[in-house]
Amino acid sequence: MKRILSALLMAALLLSCSMMTAWAEDPAPIPVIPEEEITPTPKGIHHYMLICMDSWDTNPNNLGHSDGLVLVSVDEYAQRVMLTSFIRDMLIQRPDGKFGRINNIVGYFGANQDGIEALVKTINTHFDLKIEDYIVVDFQQVQNIIDAVGGVDITITDKEAQYLKNYSISRSSTTPALAGGGTYHFSGHAAVIYMRIRKVANIEGETQDVGRTRRARIVLTSIADSLKDITYEQAEKLLDVIVDNTIFTSMSTNDMLDALDLAMELKGSEIEQIRMPIDGSYKPMPVAGMATQQIDWLVNREALHTFLLDSFVVVEE
């Protein structure tokens, strides 16, 4: 009897220790910034948020999850074009004050344009940004846009090539026909499948969402490279394709034309890149049954702002 009581006591102690460990691993508070305290965007810098939904045929009234998040920032004075990609399993504080994954924001707050607005607000208050312009697309629309620019050149590894062949993309979707690792010209569909690879390491050895974010930047950079010699008339036609393949946007026709003028002015500029969070600034943190990444917000805000303002120049009013 004493042995049984001792065993029960030991089990209770172990359970208690286990619970204490679980509490010790609770997420740290997230220092969000009130909207009214967000740092103003320096003159000459423009932010455009690209949001890709996890669907090939998105219903505007039921958007689902945001699979891809890439911020395009341009500095018209320093002549810079910058891409910032965000991992989709980042642990954030939702607008209602609760913890959540960043890619679940849209669905939680309406799965429509209200959810998109909540997502943009979340990015702003977590990264101290004033993003106002956004474009929302799905996989099919990304495919259409890539095909409209004539496809993209991508260098892949042997393992990525095997993944794509296992996925059964058509032989005609790459030029030359897909064999092993190397550089290929990808059609829109093949490029989207490439960007969605998660479990296979990319050319830099990155996997999971970190690997995906680099692939998205690789495709966007390849698109930019292919447009270095585009004429204004060709750019206007491409803009029409983008408008026709957009679920939602905050941008008016004039906003789009202003962005087109800016893009033409900066075409051929080297594309600079960063990923949020940066290496060494995050760790896995399961929350409410979700696999998330807890990041060091102060470190990442500083890294992002240093990146965006690296070539900041003073402009006289």
PDB file of C-alpha atoms in Angstrom:
ATOM      1  CA  MET A   1       0.000   0.000   0.000  1.00  0.00           C
ATOM      2  CA  LYS A   2       2.841   2.360   0.849  1.00  0.00           C
ATOM      3  CA  ARG A   3       4.430   1.614  -2.507  1.00  0.00           C
ATOM      4  CA  ILE A   4       1.200   2.477  -4.301  1.00  0.00           C
ATOM      5  CA  LEU A   5       0.870   5.752  -2.381  1.00  0.00           C
ATOM      6  CA  SER A   6       4.502   6.569  -3.126  1.00  0.00           C
ATOM      7  CA  ALA A   7       3.967   5.885  -6.828  1.00  0.00           C
ATOM      8  CA  LEU A   8       0.874   8.119  -6.897  1.00  0.00           C
ATOM      9  CA  LEU A   9       2.769  10.884  -5.105  1.00  0.00           C
ATOM     10  CA  MET A  10       5.631  10.623  -7.581  1.00  0.00           C
ATOM     11  CA  ALA A  11       3.204  10.748 -10.511  1.00  0.00           C
ATOM     12  CA  ALA A  12       1.566  13.850  -9.050  1.00  0.00           C
ATOM     13  CA  LEU A  13       4.953  15.528  -8.640  1.00  0.00           C
ATOM     14  CA  LEU A  14       5.935  14.690 -12.227  1.00  0.00           C
ATOM     15  CA  LEU A  15       2.609  16.032 -13.529  1.00  0.00           C
ATOM     16  CA  SER A  16       3.095  19.200 -11.519  1.00  0.00           C
ATOM     17  CA  CYS A  17       6.584  19.665 -12.945  1.00  0.00           C
ATOM     18  CA  SER A  18       5.249  19.033 -16.434  1.00  0.00           C
ATOM     19  CA  MET A  19       2.575  21.702 -15.998  1.00  0.00           C
ATOM     20  CA  MET A  20       5.138  24.159 -14.656  1.00  0.00           C
ATOM     21  CA  THR A  21       7.297  23.537 -17.735  1.00  0.00           C
ATOM     22  CA  ALA A  22       4.305  24.107 -20.017  1.00  0.00           C
ATOM     23  CA  TRP A  23       3.516  27.398 -18.312  1.00  0.00           C
ATOM     24  CA  ALA A  24       7.177  28.414 -18.622  1.00  0.00           C
ATOM     25  CA  GLU A  25       6.841  27.961 -22.391  1.00  0.00           C
ATOM     26  CA  ASP A  26       3.823  30.213 -22.760  1.00  0.00           C
ATOM     27  CA  PRO A  27       4.263  32.854 -25.494  1.00  0.00           C
ATOM     28  CA  ALA A  28       5.943  36.064 -24.455  1.00  0.00           C
ATOM     29  CA  PRO A  29       3.859  39.270 -24.654  1.00  0.00           C
ATOM     30  CA  ILE A  30       3.981  40.889 -28.098  1.00  0.00           C
ATOM     31  CA  PRO A  31       4.794  44.626 -28.020  1.00  0.00           C
ATOM     32  CA  VAL A  32       2.353  45.823 -30.678  1.00  0.00           C
ATOM     33  CA  ILE A  33       2.392  49.507 -31.570  1.00  0.00           C
ATOM     34  CA  PRO A  34      -0.859  51.507 -31.493  1.00  0.00           C
ATOM     35  CA  GLU A  35      -1.752  52.744 -34.991  1.00  0.00           C
ATOM     36  CA  GLU A  36      -1.507  56.371 -33.931  1.00  0.00           C
ATOM     37  CA  GLU A  37       2.083  55.819 -32.746  1.00  0.00           C
ATOM     38  CA  ILE A  38       3.415  54.105 -35.874  1.00  0.00           C
ATOM     39  CA  THR A  39       6.427  55.845 -37.392  1.00  0.00           C
ATOM     40  CA  PRO A  40       5.484  57.853 -40.525  1.00  0.00           C
ATOM     41  CA  THR A  41       6.828  56.533 -43.820  1.00  0.00           C
ATOM     42  CA  PRO A  42       9.758  58.701 -44.992  1.00  0.00           C
ATOM     43  CA  LYS A  43       9.062  60.806 -48.040  1.00  0.00           C
ATOM     44  CA  GLY A  44       9.884  59.008 -51.269  1.00  0.00           C
ATOM     45  CA  ILE A  45       9.272  55.498 -49.921  1.00  0.00           C
ATOM     46  CA  HIS A  46       6.183  53.606 -51.069  1.00  0.00           C
ATOM     47  CA  HIS A  47       4.924  50.270 -49.716  1.00  0.00           C
ATOM     48  CA  TYR A  48       2.818  47.766 -51.682  1.00  0.00           C
ATOM     49  CA  MET A  49       1.639  44.616 -49.880  1.00  0.00           C
ATOM     50  CA  LEU A  50       1.212  41.533 -52.080  1.00  0.00           C
ATOM     51  CA  ILE A  51      -1.098  38.946 -50.497  1.00  0.00           C
ATOM     52  CA  CYS A  52      -1.622  35.518 -52.066  1.00  0.00           C
ATOM     53  CA  MET A  53      -4.513  33.387 -50.850  1.00  0.00           C
ATOM     54  CA  ASP A  54      -4.227  29.613 -50.475  1.00  0.00           C
ATOM     55  CA  SER A  55      -6.544  28.647 -53.333  1.00  0.00           C
ATOM     56  CA  TRP A  56      -6.678  28.148 -57.103  1.00  0.00           C
ATOM     57  CA  ASP A  57     -10.210  29.518 -57.364  1.00  0.00           C
ATOM     58  CA  THR A  58     -10.748  31.956 -54.544  1.00  0.00           C
ATOM     59  CA  ASN A  59     -14.239  33.053 -53.569  1.00  0.00           C
ATOM     60  CA  PRO A  60     -14.053  36.813 -52.730  1.00  0.00           C
ATOM     61  CA  ASN A  61     -16.523  36.161 -49.907  1.00  0.00           C
ATOM     62  CA  ASN A  62     -14.536  33.251 -48.434  1.00  0.00           C
ATOM     63  CA  LEU A  63     -10.843  33.970 -48.874  1.00  0.00           C
ATOM     64  CA  GLY A  64      -9.389  31.454 -46.430  1.00  0.00           C
ATOM     65  CA  HIS A  65      -5.706  31.592 -45.477  1.00  0.00           C
ATOM     66  CA  SER A  66      -3.065  34.024 -46.706  1.00  0.00           C
ATOM     67  CA  ASP A  67      -0.387  31.691 -48.082  1.00  0.00           C
ATOM     68  CA  GLY A  68       2.080  34.316 -49.323  1.00  0.00           C
ATOM     69  CA  LEU A  69       2.984  37.725 -47.879  1.00  0.00           C
ATOM     70  CA  VAL A  70       5.529  39.892 -49.682  1.00  0.00           C
ATOM     71  CA  LEU A  71       6.004  43.613 -49.152  1.00  0.00           C
ATOM     72  CA  VAL A  72       7.358  45.524 -52.148  1.00  0.00           C
ATOM     73  CA  SER A  73       8.977  48.790 -51.025  1.00  0.00           C
ATOM     74  CA  VAL A  74      10.404  51.339 -53.429  1.00  0.00           C
ATOM     75  CA  ASP A  75      12.510  54.379 -52.609  1.00  0.00           C
ATOM     76  CA  GLU A  76      12.195  56.799 -55.488  1.00  0.00           C
ATOM     77  CA  TYR A  77      14.971  59.067 -54.191  1.00  0.00           C
ATOM     78  CA  ALA A  78      17.545  56.370 -53.420  1.00  0.00           C
ATOM     79  CA  GLN A  79      16.425  54.398 -56.520  1.00  0.00           C
ATOM     80  CA  ARG A  80      15.922  51.184 -54.532  1.00  0.00           C
ATOM     81  CA  VAL A  81      13.475  48.291 -54.915  1.00  0.00           C
ATOM     82  CA  MET A  82      13.140  46.055 -51.831  1.00  0.00           C
ATOM     83  CA  LEU A  83      11.294  42.802 -51.141  1.00  0.00           C
ATOM     84  CA  THR A  84      10.346  41.739 -47.612  1.00  0.00           C
ATOM     85  CA  SER A  85       8.746  38.316 -47.217  1.00  0.00           C
ATOM     86  CA  PHE A  86       6.944  37.166 -44.058  1.00  0.00           C
ATOM     87  CA  ILE A  87       6.682  33.548 -42.916  1.00  0.00           C
ATOM     88  CA  ARG A  88       3.075  32.395 -42.697  1.00  0.00           C
ATOM     89  CA  ASP A  89       3.277  30.671 -39.278  1.00  0.00           C
ATOM     90  CA  MET A  90       4.476  33.731 -37.384  1.00  0.00           C
ATOM     91  CA  LEU A  91       2.869  34.091 -33.942  1.00  0.00           C
ATOM     92  CA  ILE A  92       1.128  37.452 -33.723  1.00  0.00           C
ATOM     93  CA  GLN A  93      -1.367  39.303 -31.546  1.00  0.00           C
ATOM     94  CA  ARG A  94      -4.651  39.566 -33.399  1.00  0.00           C
ATOM     95  CA  PRO A  95      -6.560  42.861 -33.460  1.00  0.00           C
ATOM     96  CA  ASP A  96      -8.819  41.376 -30.772  1.00  0.00           C
ATOM     97  CA  GLY A  97      -5.802  41.002 -28.465  1.00  0.00           C
ATOM     98  CA  LYS A  98      -5.492  37.195 -28.655  1.00  0.00           C
ATOM     99  CA  PHE A  99      -2.571  35.142 -29.967  1.00  0.00           C
ATOM    100  CA  GLY A 100      -2.831  33.668 -33.471  1.00  0.00           C
ATOM    101  CA  ARG A 101      -0.990  32.745 -36.655  1.00  0.00           C
ATOM    102  CA  ILE A 102      -0.544  35.518 -39.164  1.00  0.00           C
ATOM    103  CA  ASN A 103      -1.956  33.444 -42.040  1.00  0.00           C
ATOM    104  CA  ASN A 104      -5.214  32.867 -40.105  1.00  0.00           C
ATOM    105  CA  ILE A 105      -6.021  36.564 -39.674  1.00  0.00           C
ATOM    106  CA  VAL A 106      -8.061  36.913 -42.877  1.00  0.00           C
ATOM    107  CA  GLY A 107     -10.301  33.930 -42.176  1.00  0.00           C
ATOM    108  CA  TYR A 108     -10.815  34.879 -38.532  1.00  0.00           C
ATOM    109  CA  PHE A 109     -11.910  38.437 -39.295  1.00  0.00           C
ATOM    110  CA  GLY A 110     -14.386  37.739 -42.052  1.00  0.00           C
ATOM    111  CA  ALA A 111     -12.587  35.790 -44.820  1.00  0.00           C
ATOM    112  CA  ASN A 112     -13.257  38.797 -47.051  1.00  0.00           C
ATOM    113  CA  GLN A 113     -11.875  42.323 -47.510  1.00  0.00           C
ATOM    114  CA  ASP A 114     -12.469  43.031 -43.801  1.00  0.00           C
ATOM    115  CA  GLY A 115     -10.055  40.213 -43.062  1.00  0.00           C
ATOM    116  CA  ILE A 116      -7.513  41.678 -45.493  1.00  0.00           C
ATOM    117  CA  GLU A 117      -7.713  45.029 -43.719  1.00  0.00           C
ATOM    118  CA  ALA A 118      -7.186  43.256 -40.367  1.00  0.00           C
ATOM    119  CA  LEU A 119      -4.132  41.459 -41.801  1.00  0.00           C
ATOM    120  CA  VAL A 120      -2.550  44.685 -43.075  1.00  0.00           C
ATOM    121  CA  LYS A 121      -3.272  46.374 -39.729  1.00  0.00           C
ATOM    122  CA  THR A 122      -1.590  43.461 -37.926  1.00  0.00           C
ATOM    123  CA  ILE A 123       1.544  43.753 -40.057  1.00  0.00           C
ATOM    124  CA  ASN A 124       1.655  47.510 -39.485  1.00  0.00           C
ATOM    125  CA  THR A 125       1.278  47.338 -35.710  1.00  0.00           C
ATOM    126  CA  HIS A 126       3.802  44.519 -35.354  1.00  0.00           C
ATOM    127  CA  PHE A 127       6.488  45.918 -37.652  1.00  0.00           C
ATOM    128  CA  ASP A 128       5.955  49.672 -37.170  1.00  0.00           C
ATOM    129  CA  LEU A 129       4.905  50.248 -40.788  1.00  0.00           C
ATOM    130  CA  LYS A 130       2.265  52.353 -42.520  1.00  0.00           C
ATOM    131  CA  ILE A 131       1.247  50.058 -45.385  1.00  0.00           C
ATOM    132  CA  GLU A 132      -1.838  51.409 -47.121  1.00  0.00           C
ATOM    133  CA  ASP A 133      -1.683  49.861 -50.592  1.00  0.00           C
ATOM    134  CA  TYR A 134      -2.306  46.156 -51.087  1.00  0.00           C
ATOM    135  CA  ILE A 135      -3.162  43.691 -53.835  1.00  0.00           C
ATOM    136  CA  VAL A 136      -4.814  40.318 -53.141  1.00  0.00           C
ATOM    137  CA  VAL A 137      -4.485  37.401 -55.578  1.00  0.00           C
ATOM    138  CA  ASP A 138      -4.797  33.604 -55.605  1.00  0.00           C
ATOM    139  CA  PHE A 139      -2.608  30.886 -57.151  1.00  0.00           C
ATOM    140  CA  GLN A 140      -4.457  30.866 -60.483  1.00  0.00           C
ATOM    141  CA  GLN A 141      -4.089  34.625 -60.820  1.00  0.00           C
ATOM    142  CA  VAL A 142      -0.372  34.457 -60.013  1.00  0.00           C
ATOM    143  CA  GLN A 143      -0.067  31.811 -62.734  1.00  0.00           C
ATOM    144  CA  ASN A 144      -1.864  34.092 -65.207  1.00  0.00           C
ATOM    145  CA  ILE A 145       0.367  37.058 -64.391  1.00  0.00           C
ATOM    146  CA  ILE A 146       3.570  35.020 -64.750  1.00  0.00           C
ATOM    147  CA  ASP A 147       2.368  33.685 -68.103  1.00  0.00           C
ATOM    148  CA  ALA A 148       1.591  37.261 -69.179  1.00  0.00           C
ATOM    149  CA  VAL A 149       5.239  38.259 -68.658  1.00  0.00           C
ATOM    150  CA  GLY A 150       6.368  35.219 -70.626  1.00  0.00           C
ATOM    151  CA  GLY A 151       7.417  32.964 -67.738  1.00  0.00           C
ATOM    152  CA  VAL A 152      10.420  33.121 -65.419  1.00  0.00           C
ATOM    153  CA  ASP A 153      13.920  31.670 -65.223  1.00  0.00           C
ATOM    154  CA  ILE A 154      14.580  29.669 -62.050  1.00  0.00           C
ATOM    155  CA  THR A 155      17.569  27.644 -60.890  1.00  0.00           C
ATOM    156  CA  ILE A 156      16.560  24.530 -58.926  1.00  0.00           C
ATOM    157  CA  THR A 157      18.260  21.653 -57.113  1.00  0.00           C
ATOM    158  CA  ASP A 158      18.009  17.947 -57.954  1.00  0.00           C
ATOM    159  CA  LYS A 159      15.606  17.418 -55.051  1.00  0.00           C
ATOM    160  CA  GLU A 160      13.384  20.278 -56.164  1.00  0.00           C
ATOM    161  CA  ALA A 161      13.364  18.838 -59.691  1.00  0.00           C
ATOM    162  CA  GLN A 162      12.325  15.445 -58.314  1.00  0.00           C
ATOM    163  CA  TYR A 163       9.542  17.047 -56.269  1.00  0.00           C
ATOM    164  CA  LEU A 164       8.206  18.842 -59.326  1.00  0.00           C
ATOM    165  CA  LYS A 165       8.320  15.666 -61.405  1.00  0.00           C
ATOM    166  CA  ASN A 166       6.518  13.761 -58.651  1.00  0.00           C
ATOM    167  CA  TYR A 167       3.888  16.501 -58.685  1.00  0.00           C
ATOM    168  CA  SER A 168       3.413  15.638 -62.371  1.00  0.00           C
ATOM    169  CA  ILE A 169       3.772  19.093 -63.861  1.00  0.00           C
ATOM    170  CA  SER A 170       3.575  18.818 -67.643  1.00  0.00           C
ATOM    171  CA  ARG A 171       6.800  18.366 -69.626  1.00  0.00           C
ATOM    172  CA  SER A 172       5.932  21.482 -71.612  1.00  0.00           C
ATOM    173  CA  SER A 173       5.774  23.651 -68.464  1.00  0.00           C
ATOM    174  CA  THR A 174       9.569  24.095 -68.385  1.00  0.00           C
ATOM    175  CA  THR A 175      12.139  24.753 -71.081  1.00  0.00           C
ATOM    176  CA  PRO A 176      14.007  22.523 -71.527  1.00  0.00           C
ATOM    177  CA  ALA A 177      11.877  19.641 -70.258  1.00  0.00           C
ATOM    178  CA  LEU A 178      12.491  19.077 -66.576  1.00  0.00           C
ATOM    179  CA  ALA A 179      15.324  16.614 -65.855  1.00  0.00           C
ATOM    180  CA  GLY A 180      17.493  17.301 -62.797  1.00  0.00           C
ATOM    181  CA  GLY A 181      18.891  20.344 -61.066  1.00  0.00           C
ATOM    182  CA  GLY A 182      19.695  23.348 -63.252  1.00  0.00           C
ATOM    183  CA  THR A 183      18.227  26.532 -64.698  1.00  0.00           C
ATOM    184  CA  TYR A 184      14.895  26.300 -66.513  1.00  0.00           C
ATOM    185  CA  HIS A 185      12.342  28.659 -68.004  1.00  0.00           C
ATOM    186  CA  PHE A 186       9.145  28.056 -66.019  1.00  0.00           C
ATOM    187  CA  SER A 187       5.563  28.624 -67.130  1.00  0.00           C
ATOM    188  CA  GLY A 188       3.167  30.234 -64.673  1.00  0.00           C
ATOM    189  CA  HIS A 189       1.754  26.943 -63.353  1.00  0.00           C
ATOM    190  CA  ALA A 190       5.183  25.366 -62.822  1.00  0.00           C
ATOM    191  CA  ALA A 191       6.416  28.533 -61.084  1.00  0.00           C
ATOM    192  CA  VAL A 192       3.475  28.506 -58.653  1.00  0.00           C
ATOM    193  CA  ILE A 193       4.070  24.833 -57.814  1.00  0.00           C
ATOM    194  CA  TYR A 194       7.768  25.652 -57.308  1.00  0.00           C
ATOM    195  CA  MET A 195       6.907  28.481 -54.902  1.00  0.00           C
ATOM    196  CA  ARG A 196       4.669  26.156 -52.866  1.00  0.00           C
ATOM    197  CA  ILE A 197       7.390  23.551 -52.205  1.00  0.00           C
ATOM    198  CA  ARG A 198       7.738  23.280 -48.435  1.00  0.00           C
ATOM    199  CA  LYS A 199       9.381  20.032 -47.307  1.00  0.00           C
ATOM    200  CA  VAL A 200      12.266  20.044 -49.809  1.00  0.00           C
ATOM    201  CA  ALA A 201      15.215  22.392 -49.222  1.00  0.00           C
ATOM    202  CA  ASN A 202      15.670  25.264 -51.665  1.00  0.00           C
ATOM    203  CA  ILE A 203      18.933  26.230 -53.334  1.00  0.00           C
ATOM    204  CA  GLU A 204      20.088  27.861 -50.069  1.00  0.00           C
ATOM    205  CA  GLY A 205      19.235  24.765 -48.019  1.00  0.00           C
ATOM    206  CA  GLU A 206      16.126  26.299 -46.427  1.00  0.00           C
ATOM    207  CA  THR A 207      12.941  24.310 -45.801  1.00  0.00           C
ATOM    208  CA  GLN A 208       9.366  24.882 -44.592  1.00  0.00           C
ATOM    209  CA  ASP A 209       8.043  28.456 -44.665  1.00  0.00           C
ATOM    210  CA  VAL A 210      11.539  29.948 -44.681  1.00  0.00           C
ATOM    211  CA  GLY A 211      12.226  28.046 -47.906  1.00  0.00           C
ATOM    212  CA  ARG A 212       8.913  29.137 -49.386  1.00  0.00           C
ATOM    213  CA  THR A 213       9.539  32.807 -48.713  1.00  0.00           C
ATOM    214  CA  ARG A 214      12.850  32.703 -50.594  1.00  0.00           C
ATOM    215  CA  ARG A 215      11.197  30.960 -53.537  1.00  0.00           C
ATOM    216  CA  ALA A 216       8.588  33.722 -53.703  1.00  0.00           C
ATOM    217  CA  ARG A 217      11.349  36.343 -53.765  1.00  0.00           C
ATOM    218  CA  ILE A 218      13.224  34.372 -56.429  1.00  0.00           C
ATOM    219  CA  VAL A 219      10.164  34.370 -58.706  1.00  0.00           C
ATOM    220  CA  LEU A 220       9.430  38.073 -58.155  1.00  0.00           C
ATOM    221  CA  THR A 221      13.066  38.939 -58.831  1.00  0.00           C
ATOM    222  CA  SER A 222      13.010  36.871 -62.010  1.00  0.00           C
ATOM    223  CA  ILE A 223       9.877  38.705 -63.144  1.00  0.00           C
ATOM    224  CA  ALA A 224      11.583  42.052 -62.515  1.00  0.00           C
ATOM    225  CA  ASP A 225      14.666  40.923 -64.446  1.00  0.00           C
ATOM    226  CA  SER A 226      12.509  39.911 -67.412  1.00  0.00           C
ATOM    227  CA  LEU A 227      10.925  43.387 -67.513  1.00  0.00           C
ATOM    228  CA  LYS A 228      14.117  45.442 -67.670  1.00  0.00           C
ATOM    229  CA  ASP A 229      13.517  46.393 -71.304  1.00  0.00           C
ATOM    230  CA  ILE A 230       9.731  46.662 -71.214  1.00  0.00           C
ATOM    231  CA  THR A 231       8.162  49.638 -72.996  1.00  0.00           C
ATOM    232  CA  TYR A 232       5.514  51.832 -71.418  1.00  0.00           C
ATOM    233  CA  GLU A 233       2.877  50.439 -73.787  1.00  0.00           C
ATOM    234  CA  GLN A 234       3.797  46.870 -72.824  1.00  0.00           C
ATOM    235  CA  ALA A 235       3.742  47.848 -69.151  1.00  0.00           C
ATOM    236  CA  GLU A 236       0.227  49.261 -69.534  1.00  0.00           C
ATOM    237  CA  LYS A 237      -0.947  45.950 -71.018  1.00  0.00           C
ATOM    238  CA  LEU A 238       0.669  44.066 -68.145  1.00  0.00           C
ATOM    239  CA  LEU A 239      -1.059  46.381 -65.672  1.00  0.00           C
ATOM    240  CA  ASP A 240      -4.384  45.489 -67.297  1.00  0.00           C
ATOM    241  CA  VAL A 241      -3.570  41.791 -66.756  1.00  0.00           C
ATOM    242  CA  ILE A 242      -2.747  42.444 -63.094  1.00  0.00           C
ATOM    243  CA  VAL A 243      -5.984  44.380 -62.573  1.00  0.00           C
ATOM    244  CA  ASP A 244      -7.971  41.577 -64.248  1.00  0.00           C
ATOM    245  CA  ASN A 245      -6.275  39.036 -61.968  1.00  0.00           C
ATOM    246  CA  THR A 246      -6.834  40.750 -58.637  1.00  0.00           C
ATOM    247  CA  ILE A 247      -9.381  39.695 -56.020  1.00  0.00           C
ATOM    248  CA  PHE A 248      -9.161  42.884 -53.950  1.00  0.00           C
ATOM    249  CA  THR A 249      -6.997  45.982 -53.925  1.00  0.00           C
ATOM    250  CA  SER A 250      -6.956  49.210 -51.954  1.00  0.00           C
ATOM    251  CA  MET A 251      -5.521  51.037 -54.957  1.00  0.00           C
ATOM    252  CA  SER A 252      -7.503  53.264 -57.280  1.00  0.00           C
ATOM    253  CA  THR A 253      -6.847  53.495 -61.022  1.00  0.00           C
ATOM    254  CA  ASN A 254      -4.735  56.606 -60.423  1.00  0.00           C
ATOM    255  CA  ASP A 255      -2.795  54.791 -57.694  1.00  0.00           C
ATOM    256  CA  MET A 256      -2.082  51.975 -60.143  1.00  0.00           C
ATOM    257  CA  LEU A 257      -0.889  54.398 -62.807  1.00  0.00           C
ATOM    258  CA  ASP A 258       1.351  56.178 -60.292  1.00  0.00           C
ATOM    259  CA  ALA A 259       2.844  52.819 -59.317  1.00  0.00           C
ATOM    260  CA  LEU A 260       3.353  52.006 -63.005  1.00  0.00           C
ATOM    261  CA  ASP A 261       5.226  55.288 -63.555  1.00  0.00           C
ATOM    262  CA  LEU A 262       7.403  54.559 -60.540  1.00  0.00           C
ATOM    263  CA  ALA A 263       8.085  51.017 -61.732  1.00  0.00           C
ATOM    264  CA  MET A 264       9.141  52.300 -65.152  1.00  0.00           C
ATOM    265  CA  GLU A 265      11.467  54.820 -63.516  1.00  0.00           C
ATOM    266  CA  LEU A 266      13.124  52.113 -61.417  1.00  0.00           C
ATOM    267  CA  LYS A 267      13.104  49.231 -63.913  1.00  0.00           C
ATOM    268  CA  GLY A 268      16.468  47.522 -64.035  1.00  0.00           C
ATOM    269  CA  SER A 269      17.256  48.416 -60.411  1.00  0.00           C
ATOM    270  CA  GLU A 270      18.821  45.651 -58.351  1.00  0.00           C
ATOM    271  CA  ILE A 271      16.219  43.883 -56.199  1.00  0.00           C
ATOM    272  CA  GLU A 272      17.203  43.850 -52.507  1.00  0.00           C
ATOM    273  CA  GLN A 273      15.710  41.236 -50.188  1.00  0.00           C
ATOM    274  CA  ILE A 274      15.077  40.409 -46.550  1.00  0.00           C
ATOM    275  CA  ARG A 275      12.967  37.845 -44.696  1.00  0.00           C
ATOM    276  CA  MET A 276      10.974  38.419 -41.543  1.00  0.00           C
ATOM    277  CA  PRO A 277      11.968  37.056 -39.113  1.00  0.00           C
ATOM    278  CA  ILE A 278      15.717  37.171 -39.640  1.00  0.00           C
ATOM    279  CA  ASP A 279      17.916  34.187 -38.775  1.00  0.00           C
ATOM    280  CA  GLY A 280      18.423  33.514 -35.071  1.00  0.00           C
ATOM    281  CA  SER A 281      15.464  35.635 -33.966  1.00  0.00           C
ATOM    282  CA  TYR A 282      12.664  33.068 -33.680  1.00  0.00           C
ATOM    283  CA  LYS A 283      11.797  29.688 -32.177  1.00  0.00           C
ATOM    284  CA  PRO A 284       8.943  27.154 -32.455  1.00  0.00           C
ATOM    285  CA  MET A 285       6.028  27.890 -30.139  1.00  0.00           C
ATOM    286  CA  PRO A 286       2.918  25.644 -30.233  1.00  0.00           C
ATOM    287  CA  VAL A 287      -0.154  27.659 -29.268  1.00  0.00           C
ATOM    288  CA  ALA A 288      -3.710  26.299 -28.977  1.00  0.00           C
ATOM    289  CA  GLY A 289      -2.839  23.324 -31.158  1.00  0.00           C
ATOM    290  CA  MET A 290      -1.164  25.475 -33.816  1.00  0.00           C
ATOM    291  CA  ALA A 291       2.467  25.235 -34.924  1.00  0.00           C
ATOM    292  CA  THR A 292       3.778  28.797 -34.783  1.00  0.00           C
ATOM    293  CA  GLN A 293       7.069  30.668 -34.601  1.00  0.00           C
ATOM    294  CA  GLN A 294       7.618  33.131 -31.755  1.00  0.00           C
ATOM    295  CA  ILE A 295       9.862  35.935 -32.909  1.00  0.00           C
ATOM    296  CA  ASP A 296      11.876  38.672 -31.237  1.00  0.00           C
ATOM    297  CA  TRP A 297       9.871  41.699 -32.348  1.00  0.00           C
ATOM    298  CA  LEU A 298      12.324  44.375 -31.256  1.00  0.00           C
ATOM    299  CA  VAL A 299      15.218  42.724 -33.104  1.00  0.00           C
ATOM    300  CA  ASN A 300      13.161  42.230 -36.262  1.00  0.00           C
ATOM    301  CA  ARG A 301      11.686  45.733 -36.298  1.00  0.00           C
ATOM    302  CA  GLU A 302      15.172  47.168 -36.055  1.00  0.00           C
ATOM    303  CA  ALA A 303      16.453  44.841 -38.786  1.00  0.00           C
ATOM    304  CA  LEU A 304      13.573  45.713 -41.114  1.00  0.00           C
ATOM    305  CA  HIS A 305      13.835  49.459 -40.623  1.00  0.00           C
ATOM    306  CA  THR A 306      17.618  49.345 -41.045  1.00  0.00           C
ATOM    307  CA  PHE A 307      17.076  47.459 -44.319  1.00  0.00           C
ATOM    308  CA  LEU A 308      14.413  49.834 -45.630  1.00  0.00           C
ATOM    309  CA  LEU A 309      16.292  53.006 -44.676  1.00  0.00           C
ATOM    310  CA  ASP A 310      19.834  51.796 -45.427  1.00  0.00           C
ATOM    311  CA  SER A 311      20.267  54.342 -48.228  1.00  0.00           C
ATOM    312  CA  PHE A 312      18.046  57.022 -46.782  1.00  0.00           C
ATOM    313  CA  VAL A 313      18.726  60.418 -48.298  1.00  0.00           C
ATOM    314  CA  VAL A 314      17.596  63.799 -47.016  1.00  0.00           C
ATOM    315  CA  VAL A 315      15.154  65.473 -49.391  1.00  0.00           C
ATOM    316  CA  GLU A 316      14.604  69.204 -49.205  1.00  0.00           C
ATOM    317  CA  GLU A 317      10.986  70.249 -49.074  1.00  0.00           C
TER     318      GLU A 317
END
